[in-house]
GROMACS .gro file of C-alpha atoms in nm:
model
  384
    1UNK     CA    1  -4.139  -0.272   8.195
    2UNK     CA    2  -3.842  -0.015   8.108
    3UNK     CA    3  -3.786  -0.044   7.749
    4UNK     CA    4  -3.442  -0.159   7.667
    5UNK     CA    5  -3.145   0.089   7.621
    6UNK     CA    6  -3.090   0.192   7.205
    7UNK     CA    7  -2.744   0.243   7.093
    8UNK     CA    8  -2.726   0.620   6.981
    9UNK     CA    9  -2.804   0.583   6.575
   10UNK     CA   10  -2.531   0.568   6.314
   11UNK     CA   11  -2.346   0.405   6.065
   12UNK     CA   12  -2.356  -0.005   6.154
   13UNK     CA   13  -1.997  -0.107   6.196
   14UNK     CA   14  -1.957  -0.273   5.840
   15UNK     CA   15  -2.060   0.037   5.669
   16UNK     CA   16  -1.711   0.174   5.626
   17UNK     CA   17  -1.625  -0.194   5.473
   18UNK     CA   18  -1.948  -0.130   5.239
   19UNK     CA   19  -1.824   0.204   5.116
   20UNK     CA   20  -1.454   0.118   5.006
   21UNK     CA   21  -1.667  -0.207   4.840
   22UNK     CA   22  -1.827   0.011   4.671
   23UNK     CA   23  -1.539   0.245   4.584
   24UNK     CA   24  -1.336  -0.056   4.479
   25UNK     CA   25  -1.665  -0.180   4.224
   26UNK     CA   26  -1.663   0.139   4.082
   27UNK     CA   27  -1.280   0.192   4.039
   28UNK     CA   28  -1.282  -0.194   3.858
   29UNK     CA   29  -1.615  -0.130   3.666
   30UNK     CA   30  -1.454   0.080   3.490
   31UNK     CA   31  -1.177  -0.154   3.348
   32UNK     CA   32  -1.482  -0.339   3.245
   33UNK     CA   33  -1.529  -0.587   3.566
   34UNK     CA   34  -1.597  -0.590   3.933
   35UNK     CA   35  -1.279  -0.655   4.215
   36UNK     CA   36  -1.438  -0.991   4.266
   37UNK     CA   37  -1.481  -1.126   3.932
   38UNK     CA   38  -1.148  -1.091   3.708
   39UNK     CA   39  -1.215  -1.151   3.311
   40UNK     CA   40  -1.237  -1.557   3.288
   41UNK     CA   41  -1.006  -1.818   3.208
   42UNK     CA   42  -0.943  -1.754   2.843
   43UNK     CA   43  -0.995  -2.068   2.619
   44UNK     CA   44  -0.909  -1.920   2.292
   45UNK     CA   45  -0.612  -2.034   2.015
   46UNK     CA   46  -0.401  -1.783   2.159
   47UNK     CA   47  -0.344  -1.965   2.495
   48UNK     CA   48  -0.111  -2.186   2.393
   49UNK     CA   49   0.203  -2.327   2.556
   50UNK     CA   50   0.538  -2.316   2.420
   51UNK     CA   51   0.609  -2.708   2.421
   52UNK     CA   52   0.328  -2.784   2.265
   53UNK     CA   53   0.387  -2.496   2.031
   54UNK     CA   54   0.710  -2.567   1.905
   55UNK     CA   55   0.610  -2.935   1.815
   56UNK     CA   56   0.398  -2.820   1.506
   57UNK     CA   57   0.479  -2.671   1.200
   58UNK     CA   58   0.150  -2.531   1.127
   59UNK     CA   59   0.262  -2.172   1.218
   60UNK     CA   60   0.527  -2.191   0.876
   61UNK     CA   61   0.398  -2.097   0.578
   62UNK     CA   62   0.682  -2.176   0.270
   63UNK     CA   63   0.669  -1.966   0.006
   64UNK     CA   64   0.631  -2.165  -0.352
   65UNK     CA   65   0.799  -2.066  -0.686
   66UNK     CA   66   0.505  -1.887  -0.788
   67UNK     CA   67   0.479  -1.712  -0.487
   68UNK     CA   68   0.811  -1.567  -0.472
   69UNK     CA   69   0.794  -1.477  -0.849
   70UNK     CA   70   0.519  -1.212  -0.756
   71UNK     CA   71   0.715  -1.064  -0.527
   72UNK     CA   72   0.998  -0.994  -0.728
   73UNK     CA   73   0.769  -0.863  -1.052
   74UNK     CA   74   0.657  -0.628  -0.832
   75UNK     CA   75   0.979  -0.521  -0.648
   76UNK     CA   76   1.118  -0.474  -0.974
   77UNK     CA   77   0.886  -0.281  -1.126
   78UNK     CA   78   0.867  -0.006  -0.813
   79UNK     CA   79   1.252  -0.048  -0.833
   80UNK     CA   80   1.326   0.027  -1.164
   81UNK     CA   81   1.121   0.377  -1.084
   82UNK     CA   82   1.310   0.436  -0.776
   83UNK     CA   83   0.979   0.463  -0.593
   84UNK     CA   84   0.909   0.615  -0.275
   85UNK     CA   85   0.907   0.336  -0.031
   86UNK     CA   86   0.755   0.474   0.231
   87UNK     CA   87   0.444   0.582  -0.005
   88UNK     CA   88   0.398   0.221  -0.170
   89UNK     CA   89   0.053   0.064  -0.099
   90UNK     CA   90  -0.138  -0.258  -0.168
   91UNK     CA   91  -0.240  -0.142  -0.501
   92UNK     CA   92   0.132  -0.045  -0.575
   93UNK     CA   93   0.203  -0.408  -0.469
   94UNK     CA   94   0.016  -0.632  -0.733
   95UNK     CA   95  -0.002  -1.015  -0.579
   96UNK     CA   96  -0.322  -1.108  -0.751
   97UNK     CA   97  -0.253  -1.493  -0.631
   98UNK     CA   98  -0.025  -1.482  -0.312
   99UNK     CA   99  -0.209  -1.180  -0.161
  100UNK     CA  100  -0.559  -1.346  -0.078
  101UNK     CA  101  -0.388  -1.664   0.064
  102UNK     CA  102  -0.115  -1.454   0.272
  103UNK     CA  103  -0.448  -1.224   0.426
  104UNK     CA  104  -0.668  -1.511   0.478
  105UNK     CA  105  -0.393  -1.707   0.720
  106UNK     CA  106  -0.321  -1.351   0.878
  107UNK     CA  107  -0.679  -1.311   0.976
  108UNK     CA  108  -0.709  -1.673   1.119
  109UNK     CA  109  -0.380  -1.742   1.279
  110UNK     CA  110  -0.226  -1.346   1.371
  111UNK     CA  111  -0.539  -1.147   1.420
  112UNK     CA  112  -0.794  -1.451   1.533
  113UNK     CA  113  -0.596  -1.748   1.623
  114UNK     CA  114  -0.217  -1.855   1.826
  115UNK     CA  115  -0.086  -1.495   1.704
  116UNK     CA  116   0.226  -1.555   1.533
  117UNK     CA  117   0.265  -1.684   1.204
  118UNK     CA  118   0.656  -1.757   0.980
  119UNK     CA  119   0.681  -1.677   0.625
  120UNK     CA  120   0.947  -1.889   0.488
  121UNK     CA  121   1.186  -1.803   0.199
  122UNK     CA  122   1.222  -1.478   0.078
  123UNK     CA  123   1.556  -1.505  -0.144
  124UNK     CA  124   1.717  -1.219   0.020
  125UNK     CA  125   2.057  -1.358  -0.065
  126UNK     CA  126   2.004  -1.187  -0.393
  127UNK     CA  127   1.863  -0.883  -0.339
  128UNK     CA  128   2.000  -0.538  -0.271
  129UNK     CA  129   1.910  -0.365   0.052
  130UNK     CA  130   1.619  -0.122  -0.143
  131UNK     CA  131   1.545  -0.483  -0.285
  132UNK     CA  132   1.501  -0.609   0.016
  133UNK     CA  133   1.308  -0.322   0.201
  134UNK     CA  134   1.067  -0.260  -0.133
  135UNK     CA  135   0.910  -0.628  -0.105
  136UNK     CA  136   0.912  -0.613   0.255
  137UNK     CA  137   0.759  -0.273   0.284
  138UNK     CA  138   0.455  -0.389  -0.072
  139UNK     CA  139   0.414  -0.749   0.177
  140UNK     CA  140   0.359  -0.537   0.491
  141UNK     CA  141   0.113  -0.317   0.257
  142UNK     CA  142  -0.109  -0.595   0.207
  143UNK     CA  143  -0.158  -0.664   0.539
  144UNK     CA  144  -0.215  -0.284   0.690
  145UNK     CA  145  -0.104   0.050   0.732
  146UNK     CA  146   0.274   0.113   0.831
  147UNK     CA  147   0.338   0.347   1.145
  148UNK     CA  148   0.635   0.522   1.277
  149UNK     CA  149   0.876   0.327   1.462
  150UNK     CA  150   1.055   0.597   1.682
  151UNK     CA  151   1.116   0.948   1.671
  152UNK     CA  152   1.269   1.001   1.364
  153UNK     CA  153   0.979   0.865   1.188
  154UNK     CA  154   1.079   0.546   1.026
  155UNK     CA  155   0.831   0.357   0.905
  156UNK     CA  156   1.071   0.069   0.799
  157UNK     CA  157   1.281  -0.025   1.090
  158UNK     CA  158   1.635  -0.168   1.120
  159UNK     CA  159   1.719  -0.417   1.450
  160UNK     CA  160   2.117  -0.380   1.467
  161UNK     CA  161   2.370  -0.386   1.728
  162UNK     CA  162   2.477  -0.007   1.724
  163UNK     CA  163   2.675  -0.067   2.019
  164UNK     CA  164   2.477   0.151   2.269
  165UNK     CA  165   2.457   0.077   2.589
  166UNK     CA  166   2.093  -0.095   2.717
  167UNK     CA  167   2.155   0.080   3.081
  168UNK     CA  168   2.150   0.430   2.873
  169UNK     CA  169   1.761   0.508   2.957
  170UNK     CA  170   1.690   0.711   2.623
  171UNK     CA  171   1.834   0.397   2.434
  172UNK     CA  172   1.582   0.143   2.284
  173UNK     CA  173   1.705  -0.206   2.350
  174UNK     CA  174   1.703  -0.341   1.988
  175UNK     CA  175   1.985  -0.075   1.922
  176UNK     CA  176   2.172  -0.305   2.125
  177UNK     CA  177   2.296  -0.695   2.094
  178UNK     CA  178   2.124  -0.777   2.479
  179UNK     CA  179   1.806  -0.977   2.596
  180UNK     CA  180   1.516  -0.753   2.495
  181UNK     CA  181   1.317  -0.973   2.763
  182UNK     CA  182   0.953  -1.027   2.686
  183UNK     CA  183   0.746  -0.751   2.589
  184UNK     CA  184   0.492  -0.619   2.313
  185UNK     CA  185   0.563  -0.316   2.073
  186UNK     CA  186   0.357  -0.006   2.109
  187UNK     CA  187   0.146  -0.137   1.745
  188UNK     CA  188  -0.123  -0.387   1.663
  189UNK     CA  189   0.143  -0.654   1.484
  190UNK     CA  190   0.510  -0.636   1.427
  191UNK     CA  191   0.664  -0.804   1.140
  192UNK     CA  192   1.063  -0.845   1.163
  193UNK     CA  193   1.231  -0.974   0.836
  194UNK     CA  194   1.591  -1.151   0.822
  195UNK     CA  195   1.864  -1.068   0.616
  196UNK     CA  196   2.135  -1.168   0.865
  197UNK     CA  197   2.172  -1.388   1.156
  198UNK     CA  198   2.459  -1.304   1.416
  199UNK     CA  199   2.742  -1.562   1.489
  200UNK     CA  200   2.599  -1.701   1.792
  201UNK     CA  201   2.266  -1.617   2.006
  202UNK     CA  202   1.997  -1.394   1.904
  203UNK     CA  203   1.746  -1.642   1.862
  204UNK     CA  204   1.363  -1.511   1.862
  205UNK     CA  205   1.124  -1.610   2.175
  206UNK     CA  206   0.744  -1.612   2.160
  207UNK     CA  207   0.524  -1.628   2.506
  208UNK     CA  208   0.144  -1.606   2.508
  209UNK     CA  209   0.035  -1.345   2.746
  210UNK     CA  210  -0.320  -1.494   2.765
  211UNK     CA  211  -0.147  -1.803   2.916
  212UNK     CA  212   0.022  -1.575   3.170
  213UNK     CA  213  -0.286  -1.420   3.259
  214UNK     CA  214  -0.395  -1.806   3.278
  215UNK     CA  215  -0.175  -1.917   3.502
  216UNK     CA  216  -0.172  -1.554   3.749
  217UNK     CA  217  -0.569  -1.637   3.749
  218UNK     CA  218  -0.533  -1.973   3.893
  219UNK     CA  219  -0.220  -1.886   4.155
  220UNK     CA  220  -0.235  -1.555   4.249
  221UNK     CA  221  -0.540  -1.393   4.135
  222UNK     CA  222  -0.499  -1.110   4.400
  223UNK     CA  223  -0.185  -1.007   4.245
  224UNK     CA  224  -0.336  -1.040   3.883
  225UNK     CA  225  -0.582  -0.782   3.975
  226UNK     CA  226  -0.295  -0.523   4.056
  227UNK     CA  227  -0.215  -0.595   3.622
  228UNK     CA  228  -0.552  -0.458   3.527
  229UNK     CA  229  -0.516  -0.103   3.695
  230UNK     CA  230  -0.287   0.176   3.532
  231UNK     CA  231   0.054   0.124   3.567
  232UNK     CA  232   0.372   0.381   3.400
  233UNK     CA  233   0.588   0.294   3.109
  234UNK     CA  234   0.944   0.512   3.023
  235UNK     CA  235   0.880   0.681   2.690
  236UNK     CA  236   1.244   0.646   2.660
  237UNK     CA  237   1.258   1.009   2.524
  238UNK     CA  238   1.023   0.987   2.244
  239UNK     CA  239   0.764   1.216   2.389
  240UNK     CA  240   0.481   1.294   2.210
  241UNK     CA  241   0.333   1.660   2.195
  242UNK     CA  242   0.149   1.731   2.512
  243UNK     CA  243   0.241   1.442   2.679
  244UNK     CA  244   0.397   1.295   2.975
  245UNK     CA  245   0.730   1.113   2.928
  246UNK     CA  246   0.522   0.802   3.040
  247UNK     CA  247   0.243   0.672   2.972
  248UNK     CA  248  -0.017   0.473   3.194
  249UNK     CA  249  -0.206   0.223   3.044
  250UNK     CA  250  -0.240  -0.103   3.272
  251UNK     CA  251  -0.067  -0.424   3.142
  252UNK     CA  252  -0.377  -0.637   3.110
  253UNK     CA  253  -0.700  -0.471   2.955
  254UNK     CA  254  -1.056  -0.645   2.899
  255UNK     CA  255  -1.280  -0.482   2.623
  256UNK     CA  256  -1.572  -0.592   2.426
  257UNK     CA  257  -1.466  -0.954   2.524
  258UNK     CA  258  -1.126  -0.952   2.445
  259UNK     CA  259  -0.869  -0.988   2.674
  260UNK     CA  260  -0.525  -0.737   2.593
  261UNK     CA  261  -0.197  -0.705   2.679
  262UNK     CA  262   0.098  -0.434   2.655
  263UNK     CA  263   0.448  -0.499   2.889
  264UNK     CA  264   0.807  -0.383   2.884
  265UNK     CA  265   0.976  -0.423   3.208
  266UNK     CA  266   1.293  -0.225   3.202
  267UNK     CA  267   1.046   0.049   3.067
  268UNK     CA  268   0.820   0.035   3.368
  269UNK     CA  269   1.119  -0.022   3.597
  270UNK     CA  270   1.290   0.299   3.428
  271UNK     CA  271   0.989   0.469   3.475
  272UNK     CA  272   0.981   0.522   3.829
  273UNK     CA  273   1.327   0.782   3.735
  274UNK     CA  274   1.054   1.042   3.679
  275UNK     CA  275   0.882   1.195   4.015
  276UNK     CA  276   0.538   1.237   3.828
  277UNK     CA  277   0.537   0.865   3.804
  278UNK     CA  278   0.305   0.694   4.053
  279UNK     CA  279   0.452   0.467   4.250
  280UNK     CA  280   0.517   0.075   4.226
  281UNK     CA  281   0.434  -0.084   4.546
  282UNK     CA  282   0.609  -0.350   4.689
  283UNK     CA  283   0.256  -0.574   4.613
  284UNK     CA  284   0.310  -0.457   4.193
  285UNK     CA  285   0.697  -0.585   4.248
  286UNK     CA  286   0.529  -0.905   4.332
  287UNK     CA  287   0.277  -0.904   4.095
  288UNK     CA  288   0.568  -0.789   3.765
  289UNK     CA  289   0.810  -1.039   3.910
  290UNK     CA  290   0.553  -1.318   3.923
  291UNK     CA  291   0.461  -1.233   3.520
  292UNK     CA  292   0.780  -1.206   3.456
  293UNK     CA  293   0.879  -1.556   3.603
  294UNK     CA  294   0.615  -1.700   3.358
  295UNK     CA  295   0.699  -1.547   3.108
  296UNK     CA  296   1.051  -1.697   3.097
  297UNK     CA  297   0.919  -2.028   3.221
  298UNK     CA  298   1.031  -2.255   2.948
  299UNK     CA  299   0.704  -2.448   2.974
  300UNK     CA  300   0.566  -2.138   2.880
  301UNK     CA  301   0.766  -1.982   2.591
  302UNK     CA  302   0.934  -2.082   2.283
  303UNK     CA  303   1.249  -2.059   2.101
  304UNK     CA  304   1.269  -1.982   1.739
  305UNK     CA  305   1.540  -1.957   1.512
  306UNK     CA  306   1.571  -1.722   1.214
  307UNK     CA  307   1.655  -1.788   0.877
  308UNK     CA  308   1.783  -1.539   0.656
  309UNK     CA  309   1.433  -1.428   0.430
  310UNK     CA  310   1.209  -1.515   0.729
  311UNK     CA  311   0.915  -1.310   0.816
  312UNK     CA  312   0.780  -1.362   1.194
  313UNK     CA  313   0.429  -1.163   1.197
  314UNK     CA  314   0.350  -1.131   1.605
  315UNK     CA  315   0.026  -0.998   1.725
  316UNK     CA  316   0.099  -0.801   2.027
  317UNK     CA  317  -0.213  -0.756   2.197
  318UNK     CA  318  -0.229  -1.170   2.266
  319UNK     CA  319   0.185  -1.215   2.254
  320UNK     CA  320   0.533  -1.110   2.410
  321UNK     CA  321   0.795  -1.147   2.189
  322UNK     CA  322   1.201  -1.167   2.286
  323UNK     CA  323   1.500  -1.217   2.195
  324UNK     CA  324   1.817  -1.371   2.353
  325UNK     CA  325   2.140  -1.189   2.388
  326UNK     CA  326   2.402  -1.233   2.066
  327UNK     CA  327   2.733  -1.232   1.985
  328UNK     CA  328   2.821  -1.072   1.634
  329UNK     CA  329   3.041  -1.121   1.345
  330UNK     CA  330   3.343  -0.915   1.353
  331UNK     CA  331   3.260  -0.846   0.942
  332UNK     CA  332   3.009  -0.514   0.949
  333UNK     CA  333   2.927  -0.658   0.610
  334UNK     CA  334   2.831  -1.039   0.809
  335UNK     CA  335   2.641  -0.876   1.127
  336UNK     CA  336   2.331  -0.988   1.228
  337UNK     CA  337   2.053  -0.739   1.056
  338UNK     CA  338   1.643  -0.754   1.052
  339UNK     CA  339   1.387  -0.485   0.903
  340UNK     CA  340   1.113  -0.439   1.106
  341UNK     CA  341   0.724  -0.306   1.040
  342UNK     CA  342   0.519  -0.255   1.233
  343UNK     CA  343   0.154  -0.301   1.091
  344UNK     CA  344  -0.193  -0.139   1.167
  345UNK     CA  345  -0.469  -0.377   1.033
  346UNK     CA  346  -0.813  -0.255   0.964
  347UNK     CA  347  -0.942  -0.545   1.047
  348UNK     CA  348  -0.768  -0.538   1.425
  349UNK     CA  349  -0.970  -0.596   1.728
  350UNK     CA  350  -1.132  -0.299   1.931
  351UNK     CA  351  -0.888  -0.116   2.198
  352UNK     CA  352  -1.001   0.010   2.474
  353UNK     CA  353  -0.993   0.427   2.515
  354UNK     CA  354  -0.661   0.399   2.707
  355UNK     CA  355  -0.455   0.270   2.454
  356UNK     CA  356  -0.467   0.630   2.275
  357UNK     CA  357  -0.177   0.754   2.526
  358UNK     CA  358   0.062   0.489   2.408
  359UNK     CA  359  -0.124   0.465   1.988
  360UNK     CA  360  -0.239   0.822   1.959
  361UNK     CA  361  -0.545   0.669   1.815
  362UNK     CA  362  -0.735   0.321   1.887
  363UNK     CA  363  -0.922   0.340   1.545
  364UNK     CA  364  -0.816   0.050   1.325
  365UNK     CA  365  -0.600   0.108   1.080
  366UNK     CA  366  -0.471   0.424   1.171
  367UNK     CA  367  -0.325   0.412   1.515
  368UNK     CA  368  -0.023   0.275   1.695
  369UNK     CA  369   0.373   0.410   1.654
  370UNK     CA  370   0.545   0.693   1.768
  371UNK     CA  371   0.491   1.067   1.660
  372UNK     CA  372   0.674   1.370   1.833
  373UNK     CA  373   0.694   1.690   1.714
  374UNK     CA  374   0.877   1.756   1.419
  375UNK     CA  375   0.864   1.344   1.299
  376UNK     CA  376   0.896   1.295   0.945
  377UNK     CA  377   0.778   0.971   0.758
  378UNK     CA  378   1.125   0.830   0.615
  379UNK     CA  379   1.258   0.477   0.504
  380UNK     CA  380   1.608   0.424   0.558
  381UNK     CA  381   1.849   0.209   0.412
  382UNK     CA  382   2.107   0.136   0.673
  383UNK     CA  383   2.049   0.167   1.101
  384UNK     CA  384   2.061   0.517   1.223
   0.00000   0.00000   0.00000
């Protein structure tokens, strides 16, 4: 009997398919899981939804008599020796009662829990603006290390209209009195403190970007995967040394079981000015325009309303914080006016190795903010 023909020998037809597999496992290992198997459905306090949210009061935490009268022994004190702001620590700070309560609810509820937490009742009615920005600055100090803001090095931030224009590309939108739309800050947790609210608008938004990735991981999980792979973000100017004007880390990021996320959308929009940049595809429109959707879904997000001597703590790693669009007094003196930290805590949660492009640093309690070359530590008194 003839023996039957045999096709010449090489590679079976699905071995081409088996290759980019295994390209594709490799390229996604890396992030920490496989193509197939995204990070799972996250069950933690921090994927909460903004209905729900906004029906408790748990999250505000009014300050008592007491508490307020440490504060101001303390601000005096570093006032009456016109100290350094910039240079004032914990120990400078003494809030031998207040302190341990104020730490223990960051840890559980910023750090560990729904990531936001209000303080409630700072009397800044009566304090001067170096007041104002030496208790600030001592509360901040209890709860980690401040880090430079922008390029000019200020560790104590001021969110005013300066009338610049958002479209400007080397302007950051909080100069401005437009939607910042959601996003996180390029720190661990960002504390904004207010003296004065604006006539109308400018109300404070909170989404939880675990629910987003929720809610992308149950519709379009094919999309979701394009949020885990490295994606570039406008510096908006404030280069650091040796670097690109962008930076690439992806918006969603799973390490040592925790689940991360860092997202401005003008920025990655603005981006794509700079040839280097690699290129959104029409598939990571969908996939930003889908997050962003969700993100301004109101059953989603909530609203918030500032107080003058509020303090909003956000965690940005688990949050997107926003604000709406304002209209101002016509009184400089009346105009709507925060101070702004933003915090490294030693006790934050491990980042993974990418994050140094964007925090120079992923070691707790030294990294995040922006240093370029010639940046000087400063607190100032008045925007600039």
């Amino acid at each position: 009997m003839q023996a039957p023909s045999v096709a010449p020998a090489g590679p079976p037809p699905t071995a081409g398919l088996r290759n980019l597999a295994a390209r594709m496992t490799r390229r996604w290992s890396v992030l920490g899981f496989t193509a197939m198997n995204l990070p799972p459905q996250q069950t933690n306090a921090a994927a909460w939804y903004g209905p729900e949210m906004a029906a408790r009061s748990d999250w505000s935490m009014p300050l008592g008599v007491a508490d307020i009268a440490e504060i101001e022994a303390a601000t005096s004190a570093l006032v009456a020796k016109d100290v350094d702001i910039a240079t004032i620590t914990a120990r400078d700070f003494p809030l031998p009662a207040f302190a341990p309560r104020l730490k223990q609810r960051f840890r559980d509820e910023v750090l560990n829990g729904r990531g936001f937490l209000l303080l409630r009742g700072l009397p800044v009615e009566r304090w001067s603006i170096r007041e104002a920005a030496t208790a600030y600055f001592g509360l901040g100090a209890h709860l980690g290390s401040a880090r430079s803001q922008n390029a000019k090095g200020h560790v104590l931030g001021h969110v005013q209209d300066l009338g610049l224009s958002a479209a400007d590309p080397n302007v950051r939108i909080y100069q401005t009195n437009a939607r910042q739309t959601f996003h996180a800050d390029s720190c661990d947790v960002v504390a904004l403190l207010c003296l004065k609210t604006a006539q109308s608008g400018g109300l404070s938004a909170l989404v939880s970007s675990t629910t987003i990735f929720n809610e992308m991981r149950r519709r379009r999980p094919d999309l979701l995967q394009l949020l885990f792979e490295p994606i570039a973000t406008d510096r908006r100017g404030e280069v650091p040394e040796g670097g690109k004007p962008f930076f690439e880390i992806p918006v969603f990021t799973w390490h040592r079981g925790c689940l991360n996320a860092i997202y401005q959308r003008q920025y990655i929009d603005s981006a794509q000015r700079f040839p280097e940049a690699p290129r959104l595809t029409p598939a990571h429109v969908e996939a930003l325009d889908l997050f962003d959707s969700l993100a301004d879904d109101p059953k989603l997000n909530m609203l918030m309303e500032f107080r003058p001597g509020d303090v909003q703590l956000v965690h940005n790693h688990t949050l997107l914080h926003d604000r709406t669009a304002f209209e101002d007094w016509d009184d400089p003196a009346q105009r709507r006016h925060l101070l702004r930290l933003w915090l490294a805590p030693k006790e934050a949660r491990p980042l993974p190795p990418v994050f140094a492009q964007r925090y120079g640093s992923v070691t707790p309690g030294e990294r995040g903010g922006i240093i370029v070359p010639g940046t000087q530590l400063t607190v100032p008194f008045e925007a600039v």
